[in-house]
Coordinates of C-alpha atoms and ligand atoms in Angstrom, one line a residue:
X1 CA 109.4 90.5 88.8
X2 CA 108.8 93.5 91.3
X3 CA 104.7 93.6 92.7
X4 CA 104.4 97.3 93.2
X5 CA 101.4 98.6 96.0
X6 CA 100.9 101.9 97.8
X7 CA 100.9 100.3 101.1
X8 CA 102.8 97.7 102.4
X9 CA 102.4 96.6 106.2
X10 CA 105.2 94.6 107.8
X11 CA 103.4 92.4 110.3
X12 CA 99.5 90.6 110.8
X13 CA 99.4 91.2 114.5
X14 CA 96.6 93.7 115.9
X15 CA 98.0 96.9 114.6
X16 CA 98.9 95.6 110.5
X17 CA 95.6 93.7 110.6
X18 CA 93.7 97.5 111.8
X19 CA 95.9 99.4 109.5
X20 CA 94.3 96.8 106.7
X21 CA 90.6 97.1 107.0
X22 CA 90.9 101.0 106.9
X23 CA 92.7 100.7 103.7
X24 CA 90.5 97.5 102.0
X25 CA 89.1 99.1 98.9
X26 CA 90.7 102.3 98.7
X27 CA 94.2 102.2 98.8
X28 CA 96.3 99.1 96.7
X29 CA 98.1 97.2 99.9
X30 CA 99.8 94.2 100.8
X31 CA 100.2 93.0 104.1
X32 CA 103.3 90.6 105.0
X33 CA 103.8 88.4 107.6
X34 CA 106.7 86.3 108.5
X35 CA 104.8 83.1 110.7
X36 CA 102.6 81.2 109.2
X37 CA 99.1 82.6 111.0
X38 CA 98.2 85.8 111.3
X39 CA 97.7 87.7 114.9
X40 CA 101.0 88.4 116.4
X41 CA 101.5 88.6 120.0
X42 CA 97.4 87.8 120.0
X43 CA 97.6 84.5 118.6
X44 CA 96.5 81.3 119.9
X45 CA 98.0 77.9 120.0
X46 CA 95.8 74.9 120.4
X47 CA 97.7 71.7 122.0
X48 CA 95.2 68.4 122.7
X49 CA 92.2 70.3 123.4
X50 CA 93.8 73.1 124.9
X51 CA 94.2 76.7 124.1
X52 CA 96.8 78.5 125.1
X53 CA 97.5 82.0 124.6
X54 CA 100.9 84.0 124.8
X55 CA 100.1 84.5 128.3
X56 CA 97.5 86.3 129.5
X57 CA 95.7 88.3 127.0
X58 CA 92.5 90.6 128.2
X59 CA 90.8 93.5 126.3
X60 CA 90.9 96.7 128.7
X61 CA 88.8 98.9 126.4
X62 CA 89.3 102.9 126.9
X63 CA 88.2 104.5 123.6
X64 CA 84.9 104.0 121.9
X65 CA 85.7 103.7 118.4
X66 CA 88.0 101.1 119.1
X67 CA 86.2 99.9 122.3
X68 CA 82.9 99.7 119.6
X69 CA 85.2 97.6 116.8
X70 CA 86.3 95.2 119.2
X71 CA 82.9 94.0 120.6
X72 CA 81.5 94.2 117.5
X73 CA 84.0 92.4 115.5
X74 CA 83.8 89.6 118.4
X75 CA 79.3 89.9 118.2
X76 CA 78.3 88.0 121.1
X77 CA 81.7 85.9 121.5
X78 CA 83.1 87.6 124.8
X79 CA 82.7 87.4 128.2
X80 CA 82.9 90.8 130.2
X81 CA 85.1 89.8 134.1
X82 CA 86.1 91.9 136.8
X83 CA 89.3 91.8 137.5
X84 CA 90.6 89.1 140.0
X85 CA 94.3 89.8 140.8
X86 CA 96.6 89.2 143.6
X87 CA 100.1 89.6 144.6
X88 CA 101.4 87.1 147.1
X89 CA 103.9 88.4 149.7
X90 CA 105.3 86.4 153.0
X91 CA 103.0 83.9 152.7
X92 CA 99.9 86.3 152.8
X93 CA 97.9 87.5 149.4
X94 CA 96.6 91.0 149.0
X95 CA 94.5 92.1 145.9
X96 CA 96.0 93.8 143.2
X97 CA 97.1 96.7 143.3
X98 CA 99.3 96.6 146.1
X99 CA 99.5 100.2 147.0
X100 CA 95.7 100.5 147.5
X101 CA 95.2 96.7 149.2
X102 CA 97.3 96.7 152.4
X103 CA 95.1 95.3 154.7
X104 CA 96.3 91.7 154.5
X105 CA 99.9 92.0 154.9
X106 CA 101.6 91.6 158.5
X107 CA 101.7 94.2 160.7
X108 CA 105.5 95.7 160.5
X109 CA 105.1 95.5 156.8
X110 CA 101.9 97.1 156.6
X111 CA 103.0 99.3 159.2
X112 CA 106.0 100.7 156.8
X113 CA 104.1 100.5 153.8
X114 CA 101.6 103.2 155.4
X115 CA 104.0 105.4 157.2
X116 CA 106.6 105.7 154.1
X117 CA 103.8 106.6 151.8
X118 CA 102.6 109.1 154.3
X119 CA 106.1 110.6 154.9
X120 CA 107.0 110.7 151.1
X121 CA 103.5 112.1 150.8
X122 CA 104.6 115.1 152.6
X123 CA 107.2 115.8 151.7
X124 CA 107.8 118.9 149.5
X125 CA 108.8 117.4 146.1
X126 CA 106.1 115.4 146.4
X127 CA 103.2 118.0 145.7
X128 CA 100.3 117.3 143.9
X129 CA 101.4 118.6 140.4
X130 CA 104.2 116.1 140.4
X131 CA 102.4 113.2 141.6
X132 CA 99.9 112.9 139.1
X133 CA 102.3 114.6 135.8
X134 CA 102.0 111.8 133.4
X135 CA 105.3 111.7 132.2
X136 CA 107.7 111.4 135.7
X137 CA 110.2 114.1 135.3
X138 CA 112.9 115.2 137.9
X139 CA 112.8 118.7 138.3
X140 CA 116.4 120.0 138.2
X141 CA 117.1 118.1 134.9
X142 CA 114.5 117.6 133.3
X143 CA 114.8 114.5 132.3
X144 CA 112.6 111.4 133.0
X145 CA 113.0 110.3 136.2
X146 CA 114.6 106.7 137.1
X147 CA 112.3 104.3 138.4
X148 CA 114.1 104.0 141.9
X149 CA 113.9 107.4 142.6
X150 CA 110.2 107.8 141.3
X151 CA 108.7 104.7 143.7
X152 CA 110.1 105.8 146.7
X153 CA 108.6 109.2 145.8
X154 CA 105.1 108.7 145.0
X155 CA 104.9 105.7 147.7
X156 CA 107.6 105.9 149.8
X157 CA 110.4 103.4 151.4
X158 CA 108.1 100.4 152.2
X159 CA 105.6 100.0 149.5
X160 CA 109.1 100.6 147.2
X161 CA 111.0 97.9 149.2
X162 CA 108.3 95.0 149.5
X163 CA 106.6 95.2 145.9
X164 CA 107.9 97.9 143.7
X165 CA 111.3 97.2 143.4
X166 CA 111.2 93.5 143.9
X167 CA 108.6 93.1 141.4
X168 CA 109.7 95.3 139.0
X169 CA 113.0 93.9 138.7
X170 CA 112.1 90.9 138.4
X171 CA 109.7 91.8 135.1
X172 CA 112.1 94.1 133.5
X173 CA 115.2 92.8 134.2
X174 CA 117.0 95.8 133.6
X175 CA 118.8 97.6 136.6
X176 CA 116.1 100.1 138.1
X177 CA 118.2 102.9 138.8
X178 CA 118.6 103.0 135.0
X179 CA 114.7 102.1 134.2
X180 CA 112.9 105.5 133.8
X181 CA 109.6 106.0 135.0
X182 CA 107.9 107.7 131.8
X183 CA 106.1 104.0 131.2
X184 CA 104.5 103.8 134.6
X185 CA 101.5 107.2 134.3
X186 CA 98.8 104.6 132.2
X187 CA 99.4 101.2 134.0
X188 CA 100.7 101.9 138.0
X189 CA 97.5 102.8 140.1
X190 CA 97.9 106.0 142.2
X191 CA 95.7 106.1 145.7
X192 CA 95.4 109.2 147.7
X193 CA 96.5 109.1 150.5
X194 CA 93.1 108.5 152.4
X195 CA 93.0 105.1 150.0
X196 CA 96.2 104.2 151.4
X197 CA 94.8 104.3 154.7
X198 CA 91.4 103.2 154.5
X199 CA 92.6 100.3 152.8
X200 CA 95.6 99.3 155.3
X201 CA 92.9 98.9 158.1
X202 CA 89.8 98.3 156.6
X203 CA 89.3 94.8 154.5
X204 CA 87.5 96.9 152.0
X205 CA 88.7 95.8 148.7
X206 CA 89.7 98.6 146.3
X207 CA 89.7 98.3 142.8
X208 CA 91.5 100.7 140.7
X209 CA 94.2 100.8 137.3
X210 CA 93.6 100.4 134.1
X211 CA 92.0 97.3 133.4
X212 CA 89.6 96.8 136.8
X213 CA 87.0 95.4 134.1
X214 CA 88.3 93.2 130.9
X215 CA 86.9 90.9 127.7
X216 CA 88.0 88.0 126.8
X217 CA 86.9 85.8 123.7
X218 CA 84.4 83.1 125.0
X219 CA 85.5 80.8 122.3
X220 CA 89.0 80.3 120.6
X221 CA 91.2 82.0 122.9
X222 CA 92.5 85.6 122.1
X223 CA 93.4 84.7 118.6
X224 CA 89.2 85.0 117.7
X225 CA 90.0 88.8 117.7
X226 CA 92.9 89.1 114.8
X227 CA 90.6 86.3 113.2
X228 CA 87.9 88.2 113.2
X229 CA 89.5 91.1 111.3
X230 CA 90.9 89.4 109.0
X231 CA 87.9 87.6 108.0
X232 CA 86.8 90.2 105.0
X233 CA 90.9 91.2 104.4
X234 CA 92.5 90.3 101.0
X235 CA 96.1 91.0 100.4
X236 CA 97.5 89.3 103.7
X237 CA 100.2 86.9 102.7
X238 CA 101.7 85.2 105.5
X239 CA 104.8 82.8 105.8
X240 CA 106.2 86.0 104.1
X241 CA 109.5 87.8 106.1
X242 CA 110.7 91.2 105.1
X243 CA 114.1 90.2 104.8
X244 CA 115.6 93.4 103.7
X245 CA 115.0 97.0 102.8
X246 CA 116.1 99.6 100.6
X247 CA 115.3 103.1 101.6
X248 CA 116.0 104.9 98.6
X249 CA 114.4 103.3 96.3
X250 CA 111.4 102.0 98.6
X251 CA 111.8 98.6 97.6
X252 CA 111.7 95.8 100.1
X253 CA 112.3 92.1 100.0
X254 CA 110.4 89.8 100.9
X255 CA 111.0 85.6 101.3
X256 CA 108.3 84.4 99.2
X257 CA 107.1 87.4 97.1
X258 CA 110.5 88.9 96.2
X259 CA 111.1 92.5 95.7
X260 CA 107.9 94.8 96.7
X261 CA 108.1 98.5 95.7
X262 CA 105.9 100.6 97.7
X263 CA 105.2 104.1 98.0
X264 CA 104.2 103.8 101.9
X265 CA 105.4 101.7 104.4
X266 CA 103.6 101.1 107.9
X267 CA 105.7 98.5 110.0
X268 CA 104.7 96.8 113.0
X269 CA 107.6 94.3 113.8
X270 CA 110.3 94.9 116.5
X271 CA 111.6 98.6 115.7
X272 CA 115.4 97.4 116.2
X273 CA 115.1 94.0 114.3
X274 CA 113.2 96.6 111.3
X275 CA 116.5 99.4 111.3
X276 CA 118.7 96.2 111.2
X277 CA 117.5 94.9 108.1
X278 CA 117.8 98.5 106.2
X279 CA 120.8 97.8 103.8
X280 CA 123.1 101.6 103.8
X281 CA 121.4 103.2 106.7
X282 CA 121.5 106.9 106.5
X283 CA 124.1 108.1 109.2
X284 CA 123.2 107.8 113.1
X285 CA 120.4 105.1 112.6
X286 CA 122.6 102.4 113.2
X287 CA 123.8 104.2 116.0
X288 CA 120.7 104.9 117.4
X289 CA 119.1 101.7 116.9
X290 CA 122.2 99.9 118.5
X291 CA 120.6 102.0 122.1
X292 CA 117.3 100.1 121.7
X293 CA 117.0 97.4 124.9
X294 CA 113.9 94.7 125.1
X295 CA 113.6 91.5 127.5
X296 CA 112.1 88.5 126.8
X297 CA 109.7 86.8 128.7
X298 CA 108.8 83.1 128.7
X299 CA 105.5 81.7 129.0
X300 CA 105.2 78.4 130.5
X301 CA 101.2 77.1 130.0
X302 CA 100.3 74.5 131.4
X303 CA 97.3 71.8 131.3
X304 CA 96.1 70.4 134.7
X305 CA 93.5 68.3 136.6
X306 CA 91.3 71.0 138.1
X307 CA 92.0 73.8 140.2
X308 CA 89.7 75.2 142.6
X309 CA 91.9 78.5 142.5
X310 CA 89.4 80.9 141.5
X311 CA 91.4 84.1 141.1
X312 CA 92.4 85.3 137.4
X313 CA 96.5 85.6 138.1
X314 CA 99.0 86.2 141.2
X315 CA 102.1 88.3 141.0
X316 CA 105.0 86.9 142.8
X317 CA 107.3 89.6 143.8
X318 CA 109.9 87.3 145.7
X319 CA 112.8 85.7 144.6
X320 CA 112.4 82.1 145.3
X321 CA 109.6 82.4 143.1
X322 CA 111.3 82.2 139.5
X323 CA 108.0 83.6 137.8
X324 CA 106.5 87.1 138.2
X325 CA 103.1 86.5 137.4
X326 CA 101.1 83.3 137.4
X327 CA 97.4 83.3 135.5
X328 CA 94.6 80.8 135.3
X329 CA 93.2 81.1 131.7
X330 CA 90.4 78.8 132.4
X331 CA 89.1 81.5 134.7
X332 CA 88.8 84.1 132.0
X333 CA 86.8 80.8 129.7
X334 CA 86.4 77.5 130.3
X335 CA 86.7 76.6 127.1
X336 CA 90.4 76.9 126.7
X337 CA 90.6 73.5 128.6
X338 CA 88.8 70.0 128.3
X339 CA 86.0 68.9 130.7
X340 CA 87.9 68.9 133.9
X341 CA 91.3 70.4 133.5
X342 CA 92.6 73.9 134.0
X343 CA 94.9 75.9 131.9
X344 CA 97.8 77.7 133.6
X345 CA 100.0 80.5 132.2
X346 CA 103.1 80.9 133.9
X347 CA 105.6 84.0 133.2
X348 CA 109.4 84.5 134.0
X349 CA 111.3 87.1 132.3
X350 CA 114.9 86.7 131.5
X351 CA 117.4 90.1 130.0
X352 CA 117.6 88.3 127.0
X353 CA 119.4 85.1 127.6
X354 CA 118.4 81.7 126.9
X355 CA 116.1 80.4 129.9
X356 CA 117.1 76.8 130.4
X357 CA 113.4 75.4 130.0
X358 CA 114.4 71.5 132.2
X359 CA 115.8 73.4 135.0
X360 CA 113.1 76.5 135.2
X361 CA 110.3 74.2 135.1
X362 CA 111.3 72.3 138.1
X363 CA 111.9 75.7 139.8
X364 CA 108.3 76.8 138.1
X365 CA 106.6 73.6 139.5
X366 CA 108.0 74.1 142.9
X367 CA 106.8 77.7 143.1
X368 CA 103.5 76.5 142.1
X369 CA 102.9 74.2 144.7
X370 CA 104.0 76.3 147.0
X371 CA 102.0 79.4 146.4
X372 CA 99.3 77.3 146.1
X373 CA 98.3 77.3 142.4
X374 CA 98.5 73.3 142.0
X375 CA 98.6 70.5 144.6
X376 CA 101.3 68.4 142.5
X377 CA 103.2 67.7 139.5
X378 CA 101.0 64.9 139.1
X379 CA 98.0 67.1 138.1
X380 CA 100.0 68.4 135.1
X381 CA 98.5 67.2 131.7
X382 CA 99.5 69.2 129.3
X383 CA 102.7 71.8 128.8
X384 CA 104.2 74.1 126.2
X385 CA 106.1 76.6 126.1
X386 CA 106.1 80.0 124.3
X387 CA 108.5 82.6 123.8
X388 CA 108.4 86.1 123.2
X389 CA 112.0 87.4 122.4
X390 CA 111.2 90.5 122.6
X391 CA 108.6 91.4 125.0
X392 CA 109.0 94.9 127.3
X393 CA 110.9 97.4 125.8
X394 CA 113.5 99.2 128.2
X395 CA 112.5 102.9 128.8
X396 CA 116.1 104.5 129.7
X397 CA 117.9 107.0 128.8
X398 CA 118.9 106.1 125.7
X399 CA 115.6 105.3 124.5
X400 CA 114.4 108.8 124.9
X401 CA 117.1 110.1 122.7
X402 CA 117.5 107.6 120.1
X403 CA 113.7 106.3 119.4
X404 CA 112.8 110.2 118.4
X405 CA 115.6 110.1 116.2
X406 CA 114.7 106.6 114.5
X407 CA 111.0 107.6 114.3
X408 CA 111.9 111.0 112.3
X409 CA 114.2 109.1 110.2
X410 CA 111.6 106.4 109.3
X411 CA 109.1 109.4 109.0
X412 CA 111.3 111.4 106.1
X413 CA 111.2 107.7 104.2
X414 CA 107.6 107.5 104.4
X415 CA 107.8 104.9 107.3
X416 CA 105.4 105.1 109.8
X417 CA 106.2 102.4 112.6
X418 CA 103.3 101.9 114.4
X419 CA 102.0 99.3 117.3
X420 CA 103.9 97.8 120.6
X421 CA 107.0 97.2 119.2
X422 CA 107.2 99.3 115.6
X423 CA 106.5 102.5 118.3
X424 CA 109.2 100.6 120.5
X425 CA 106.7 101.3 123.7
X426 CA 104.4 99.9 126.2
X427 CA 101.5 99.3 125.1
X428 CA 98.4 97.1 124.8
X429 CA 96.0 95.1 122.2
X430 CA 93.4 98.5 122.0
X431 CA 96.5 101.0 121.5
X432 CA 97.6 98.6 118.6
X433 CA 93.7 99.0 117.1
X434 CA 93.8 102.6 117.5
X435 CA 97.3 103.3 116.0
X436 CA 96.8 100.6 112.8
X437 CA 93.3 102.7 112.0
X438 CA 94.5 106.4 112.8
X439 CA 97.8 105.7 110.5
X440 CA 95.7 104.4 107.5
X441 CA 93.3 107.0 108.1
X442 CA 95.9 109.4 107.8
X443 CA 97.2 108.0 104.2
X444 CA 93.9 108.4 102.9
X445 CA 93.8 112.0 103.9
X446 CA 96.8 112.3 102.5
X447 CA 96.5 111.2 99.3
X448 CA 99.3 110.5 97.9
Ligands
FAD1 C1 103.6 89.1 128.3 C2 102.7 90.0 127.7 C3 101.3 90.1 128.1 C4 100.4 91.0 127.5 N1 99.2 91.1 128.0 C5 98.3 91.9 127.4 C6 96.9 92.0 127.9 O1 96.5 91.3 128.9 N2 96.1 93.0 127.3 C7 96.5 93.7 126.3 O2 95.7 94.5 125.8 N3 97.8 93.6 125.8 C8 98.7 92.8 126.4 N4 99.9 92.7 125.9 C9 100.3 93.5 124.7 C10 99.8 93.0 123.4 O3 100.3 91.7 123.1 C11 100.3 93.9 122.3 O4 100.0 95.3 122.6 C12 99.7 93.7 120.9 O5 99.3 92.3 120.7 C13 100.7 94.1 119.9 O6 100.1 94.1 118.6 P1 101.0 94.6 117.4 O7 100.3 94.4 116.1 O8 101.4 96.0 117.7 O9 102.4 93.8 117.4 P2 102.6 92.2 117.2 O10 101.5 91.4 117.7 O11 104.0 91.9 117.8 O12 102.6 92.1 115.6 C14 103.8 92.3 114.9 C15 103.8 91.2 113.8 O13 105.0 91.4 113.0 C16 105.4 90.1 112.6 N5 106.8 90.2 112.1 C17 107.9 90.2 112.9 N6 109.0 90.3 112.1 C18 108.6 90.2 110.8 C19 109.2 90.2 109.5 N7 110.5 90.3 109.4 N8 108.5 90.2 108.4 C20 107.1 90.1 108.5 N9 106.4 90.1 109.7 C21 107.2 90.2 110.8 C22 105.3 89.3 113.8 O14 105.3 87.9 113.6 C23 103.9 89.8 114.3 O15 102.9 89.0 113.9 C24 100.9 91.8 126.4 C25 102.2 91.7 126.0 C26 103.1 90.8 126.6 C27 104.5 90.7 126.1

């Protein structure tokens, strides 16, 4: 038997879940997802007394209504923290962000951070207009700038060649000459020039970026937000995969509920892994989708005996660390840990490939110790690991011409894909909020 609904949602993580409550009671909906809890990238996993989270998860709030729907959906279960970051270079730590923190670092580094800045500062492509035009686009071609090219602009040889490059390769994996910069406008601080300064020789600690203040759930881990909006939502059915789809006659099909015709779809899963399961794509989407890149990143967490670290998470721009960024969840709530142990969340990207876990977390435990998060294996309790296959999509080229062309595809099919990675972007937990409720808002309107 075929269920028929107006909407169906592919996916229960923030953006399905947002797209849900705006269309409970109106509109006839069904929202599918394929694991077995709902919540997505912000679920929880709870391991003897632990809570671990898919790494580091913080609510950065930037717009009111879904800044508002957030705290109040939480009530009083949040803690409000100001941002307490590092990134550890040469044995030395400077706060986060780099750029604006020099003051730490040796003196020939700092010394070449500060006068490359300074020189790419003045020099004439690197005007004012340029420097702060959201989307990084190289003038002759006009075409988004490659990362490479738009570091050692904006902040010159040495801030480029001790944290920018290092760091970024390390997260993206994807070669940087090819990375384009048109991700970087919302999420890579830009000091003025007097910041630079002031900062390289005064210890005068400068916060700046988009998430200098955060929330975090003072109970349950991230996963208390998704639970918390689908508290009041009927029509969520999860342990339910959309297993295949059939454009022209809007029916998809779905393990566990069988064929689903729908007038509107809103999808929130991975874009690429979406196309792929369209049987007789219409001509170019395979092509298209066949451009779309991702990493994958792998969170090793961690419960130990008690650290006295105090900061919220390092970033580890050098090679012999195999992780990019290391976080201490228990400084965001201690209850994601028993009475006196810590909870660690440890991330190394890989392009896509396979990370051997046994040999990575010796690698990871060595790194640890020596940057100074833990004392010893021995204080390890507790460990499990989480993937996320497909974690940062690669901005390139190819993505600018091909994701257009999907989206407008999807669009004349009455698909909107929406969220992270159904809008194949960067993007955080708010931007997910805002994009489920403005595309359900937008049905209504419509009408159909
Ligand atoms: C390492 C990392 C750290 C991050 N840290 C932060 C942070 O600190 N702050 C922040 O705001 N954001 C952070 N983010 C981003 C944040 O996780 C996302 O923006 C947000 O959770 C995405 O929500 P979504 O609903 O768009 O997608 P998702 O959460 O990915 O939801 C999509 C859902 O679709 C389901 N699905 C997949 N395939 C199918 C199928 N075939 N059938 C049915 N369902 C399917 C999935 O299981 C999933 O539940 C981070 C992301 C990563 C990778």
């Amino acid at each position: 038997m075929t269920i028929k609904t107006d909407v169906l949602i592919i996916g229960g993580g923030l953006a399905g879940l947002s797209a849900a409550r705006v269309l409970q009671g109106k509109k006839n909906y069904l929202l599918v997802e394929k694991e077995a809890g709902i919540g997505g990238l912000a679920a929880s996993v709870e391991k003897n007394g632990f809570t671990f989270d898919y790494s580091g998860h913080l609510l950065h709030l930037h717009w009111k209504e879904t800044g508002d729907l957030i705290l109040r959906l939480l009530k009083n279960n949040h803690f409000k923290l100001k941002r307490n970051s590092w990134i550890r270079l040469k044995d030395v730590e400077v706060p986060y962000p780099f750029q604006a923190n020099l003051y730490n670092l040796p003196d020939d580094i700092k010394s070449e951070c500060v006068s490359g800045f300074l020189e790419a500062y003045n020099t004439s492509h690197n005007s004012l207009a340029t420097r702060h035009s959201p989307l990084a686009v190289s003038h002759s071609q006009k075409r988004p700038e490659v990362f490479t090219h738009w570091t050692r602009r904006v902040f010159g040889e040495g801030i480029s060649k001790h944290f920018m490059l290092p760091y970024n390769a390390k997260l993206w994996q994807y070669p940087l000459n090819r990375l384009t910069a048109d991700w970087c406008a919302p999420f890579v601080p830009m000091p003025k020039p007097q910041e630079v300064l002031e900062a390289a020789y005064l210890p005068k600690r400068k916060t700046m970026g988009y998430n200098p203040v955060f929330y975090y759930p003072k109970r349950g881990g991230i996963r208390a937000l998704p639970e918390a909006m689908a508290k009041d939502l009927k029509n969520i059915h999860t342990g339910c995969e959309l297993q295949s789809l059939d454009l022209k006659r809007k029916i998809a099909f779905i393990k566990g509920l069988g064929p689903v015709k729908y007038e509107r779809l809103i999808n929130t899963m991975p874009l690429k892994y979406f196309v792929g399961l369209i049987k007789s794509p219409p001509a170019g989407l395979k092509a298209h989708n066949a451009r779309l890149r991702h990493n994958t990143v792998y969170v090793l967490n961690l419960g130990v005996k008690g650290t006295s670290v105090k900061k919220h998470w390092t970033y580890f721009p050098e090679k012999e660390f195999l992780f990019y960024r290391a976080g201490i969840a228990t400084n965001f709530s201690r209850r994601l840990a028993p009475k006196g142990c810590d909870s660690l969340y440890i991330e190394t990207a890989t392009p896509g490939y396979a990370l051997n876990l046994a040999a990575a977390e010796k690698k990871i435990f060595r790194g640890l110790i020596k940057g100074g998060v833990i004392k010893s294996e021995d204080d390890i309790v507790e460990k499990l690991w989480l993937k996320i296959p497909c974690a940062y999509v690669i901005y390139d080229a190819a993505r600018n011409i091909s994701l257009p062309a999907i989206i407008s595809i999807l669009a004349d099919n009455d698909i909107s894909s929406i969220g992270r990675y159904g809008a194949w972007k960067y993007s955080f937990m708010e931007e997910s909020v805002k994009e489920g409720l403005e595309t359900a808002k937008k049905m209504l309107v419509d009408n159909f």
